[in-house]
Tab-separated table of C-alpha atoms in Angstrom:
chain	number	residue	atom	x	y	z
A	198	MET	CA	71.679	114.759	116.033
A	199	ILE	CA	73.667	117.997	115.656
A	200	LYS	CA	76.550	116.360	117.467
A	201	LYS	CA	76.553	113.479	114.955
A	202	LEU	CA	76.596	115.913	112.012
A	203	LEU	CA	79.472	117.884	113.571
A	204	LEU	CA	81.453	114.713	114.174
A	205	LYS	CA	80.796	113.615	110.574
A	206	PHE	CA	81.935	117.026	109.262
A	207	ILE	CA	85.081	117.059	111.435
A	208	LYS	CA	85.911	113.490	110.444
A	209	LYS	CA	85.367	114.339	106.769
A	210	LYS	CA	87.710	117.356	106.995
A	211	GLU	CA	90.417	115.179	108.542
A	212	GLU	CA	90.121	112.695	105.687
A	213	LEU	CA	90.807	115.331	103.008
A	214	GLU	CA	94.300	115.078	101.645
A	215	PRO	CA	96.029	118.477	101.488
A	216	ILE	CA	96.990	119.775	98.055
A	217	GLU	CA	99.681	122.162	96.936
A	218	ILE	CA	99.738	124.300	93.816
A	219	GLY	CA	103.302	125.094	92.713
A	220	LEU	CA	104.625	128.576	91.937
A	221	ASP	CA	104.520	128.047	88.175
A	222	SER	CA	100.960	126.658	88.169
A	223	LEU	CA	97.316	127.447	88.823
A	224	GLY	CA	94.679	125.010	89.979
A	225	ILE	CA	91.089	124.722	88.861
A	226	LYS	CA	88.601	123.147	91.208
A	227	TYR	CA	85.692	121.910	89.150
A	228	LYS	CA	82.651	119.705	89.229
A	229	GLY	CA	81.376	118.305	85.965
A	230	ASN	CA	81.971	121.043	83.397
A	231	GLU	CA	81.730	123.942	85.839
A	232	ILE	CA	84.650	125.803	87.397
A	233	LEU	CA	84.105	126.191	91.131
A	234	GLU	CA	87.306	128.038	91.983
A	235	ILE	CA	90.646	129.038	90.474
A	236	LEU	CA	93.428	128.325	92.951
A	237	GLN	CA	96.536	130.484	93.052
A	238	PRO	CA	99.896	128.950	94.060
A	239	GLY	CA	99.877	127.786	97.679
A	240	LYS	CA	98.647	125.077	100.059
A	241	TYR	CA	94.990	124.128	100.355
A	242	GLU	CA	92.889	121.833	102.550
A	243	GLY	CA	91.928	119.375	99.906
A	244	ILE	CA	89.097	118.318	97.685
A	245	ASP	CA	86.162	116.142	98.596
A	246	LYS	CA	86.173	113.602	95.789
A	247	ASN	CA	83.018	111.993	97.182
A	248	GLU	CA	81.067	115.045	95.992
A	249	GLY	CA	82.493	114.785	92.459
A	250	VAL	CA	84.863	117.733	92.835
A	251	LYS	CA	88.122	117.421	90.898
A	252	LEU	CA	91.328	119.407	90.539
A	253	MET	CA	93.185	120.307	87.365
A	254	ARG	CA	96.688	121.761	87.632
A	255	ILE	CA	97.743	124.033	84.783
A	256	GLU	CA	101.385	124.932	84.184
A	257	MET	CA	101.671	128.656	83.548
A	258	ASN	CA	105.382	128.763	82.774
A	259	LYS	CA	106.658	129.875	79.387
A	260	GLU	CA	108.068	127.194	77.143
A	261	ARG	CA	110.477	127.755	74.260
A	262	CYS	CA	109.533	125.729	71.158
A	263	ARG	CA	111.764	125.243	68.137
A	264	PRO	CA	110.454	123.294	65.113
A	265	TYR	CA	113.328	122.550	62.717
A	266	ASN	CA	113.810	122.305	58.961
A	267	GLN	CA	110.629	123.533	57.390
A	268	ALA	CA	110.658	123.579	53.591
A	269	THR	CA	108.949	126.179	51.417
A	270	PHE	CA	109.218	128.080	48.135
A	271	THR	CA	109.800	131.756	47.478
A	272	LYS	CA	107.668	133.808	45.103
A	273	ASP	CA	110.093	133.040	42.262
A	274	MET	CA	109.839	129.268	43.044
A	275	ILE	CA	113.226	128.836	44.724
A	276	SER	CA	113.071	126.234	47.486
A	277	LEU	CA	114.570	126.926	50.868
A	278	ARG	CA	114.554	125.591	54.391
A	279	PHE	CA	114.016	127.553	57.564
A	280	SER	CA	113.671	126.971	61.258
A	281	PHE	CA	111.915	129.134	63.801
A	282	SER	CA	111.355	129.431	67.509
A	283	TYR	CA	108.704	130.963	69.735
A	284	THR	CA	107.632	131.172	73.361
A	285	PHE	CA	104.390	129.437	74.311
A	286	SER	CA	102.347	129.679	77.527
A	287	ILE	CA	98.785	129.368	78.805
A	288	LYS	CA	97.323	132.856	79.161
A	289	ASP	CA	93.650	132.334	80.023
A	290	VAL	CA	92.929	129.328	82.259
A	291	GLU	CA	89.167	129.487	81.723
A	292	LYS	CA	89.506	129.369	77.916
A	293	TYR	CA	92.027	126.567	78.332
A	294	PHE	CA	89.689	124.628	80.653
A	295	TYR	CA	86.624	125.018	78.450
A	296	GLY	CA	88.622	124.442	75.253
A	297	ARG	CA	88.911	121.005	73.781
A	298	TYR	CA	92.700	120.697	73.701
A	299	GLY	CA	95.415	119.672	76.117
A	300	ARG	CA	98.714	121.551	76.408
A	301	LEU	CA	100.564	119.319	73.940
A	302	GLN	CA	97.740	119.550	71.403
A	303	LEU	CA	97.740	123.344	71.730
A	304	LYS	CA	101.505	123.468	71.148
A	305	ASN	CA	101.040	121.427	67.972
A	306	ILE	CA	98.173	123.638	66.764
A	307	VAL	CA	100.187	126.798	67.434
A	308	GLY	CA	103.253	125.322	65.700
A	309	ASP	CA	101.209	124.376	62.619
A	310	LYS	CA	99.591	127.818	62.393
A	311	LEU	CA	102.995	129.491	62.685
A	312	LYS	CA	104.492	127.237	59.980
A	313	LYS	CA	101.683	128.141	57.576
A	314	TYR	CA	102.016	131.825	58.407
A	315	ILE	CA	105.785	131.892	57.885
A	316	ARG	CA	105.471	129.923	54.644
A	317	SER	CA	102.937	132.449	53.347
A	318	VAL	CA	105.244	135.356	54.243
A	319	ILE	CA	108.205	133.719	52.486
A	320	ALA	CA	106.034	132.767	49.486
A	321	GLY	CA	105.256	136.467	49.023
A	322	LEU	CA	108.931	137.379	48.609
A	323	ASN	CA	111.398	136.785	45.787
A	324	SER	CA	114.612	135.019	46.754
A	325	ASP	CA	116.683	138.228	46.474
A	326	GLU	CA	114.173	140.108	48.687
A	327	ILE	CA	114.634	137.570	51.467
A	328	ILE	CA	118.258	138.589	51.893
A	329	GLU	CA	117.281	142.283	51.977
A	330	LYS	CA	114.434	141.716	54.451
A	331	ARG	CA	116.207	139.219	56.673
A	332	GLU	CA	115.966	141.511	59.712
A	333	VAL	CA	112.195	141.823	59.242
A	334	LEU	CA	111.872	138.044	58.918
A	335	GLU	CA	113.941	137.453	62.045
A	336	GLN	CA	111.408	139.355	64.196
A	337	LEU	CA	108.060	138.638	62.540
A	338	GLU	CA	104.860	140.118	63.986
A	339	LEU	CA	101.939	137.738	64.516
A	340	GLY	CA	99.240	139.997	63.081
A	341	GLY	CA	95.875	138.221	62.836
A	342	LEU	CA	97.221	135.062	64.463
A	343	LYS	CA	97.300	136.852	67.804
A	344	ASP	CA	93.468	136.900	67.893
A	345	GLU	CA	93.310	133.189	67.046
A	346	PHE	CA	95.756	132.403	69.851
A	347	ASP	CA	93.747	134.571	72.276
A	348	GLU	CA	90.644	132.499	71.486
A	349	LEU	CA	92.588	129.357	72.420
A	350	GLY	CA	93.755	130.953	75.675
A	351	VAL	CA	97.457	130.840	74.799
A	352	LEU	CA	100.156	133.475	74.540
A	353	VAL	CA	102.737	133.264	71.769
A	354	GLU	CA	105.706	135.618	71.925
A	355	ASN	CA	109.177	136.071	70.505
A	356	LEU	CA	108.631	134.480	67.093
A	357	VAL	CA	112.082	134.311	65.525
A	358	ILE	CA	112.922	132.867	62.112
A	359	GLY	CA	116.441	131.600	61.723
A	360	ASP	CA	118.578	129.339	59.601
A	361	LEU	CA	117.250	130.317	56.172
A	362	THR	CA	119.175	128.039	53.832
A	363	TYR	CA	118.962	127.450	50.096
A	364	PRO	CA	119.689	124.081	48.462
A	365	LYS	CA	123.369	123.262	47.851
A	366	GLY	CA	123.158	123.954	44.096
A	367	ILE	CA	121.845	127.482	44.658
A	368	GLN	CA	124.358	128.135	47.442
A	369	ASP	CA	127.183	127.272	45.053
A	370	LEU	CA	125.924	129.826	42.530
């Protein structure tokens, strides 16, 4: 009987397909909604899918995002357009796993929160103040948004506002 169990175990191990986690990724071995193991980059034996164990690969690399042409108004109701860029990456794999969003959804959520934040900063300034405070606007701090992003398990860095442009009529003045 023991011999049969050993043969079954050896045969089962041979059937497992090896997996590899790339250098810019982490792997999560999970069953149901429970994390069994977080896999660092490297080669592993495999996963027994017959027992309901699954693997999720998570890209950990930083990604530069650049939403273009956002419109807003200044405090003195002058319209302008701006673009911005930021670096986005997954910071906490457990929060990411237990969260309810995929990577693309998280990028969209982060982008929307940043748009609202930048619009509120610009809406608090008069049009002439924007020119004076351009350096401050170019390297904006995240403030309270950092905590919100931490809760989502993402890291947002290097928020840069660029291409502040006024409508053609105002530019001509």
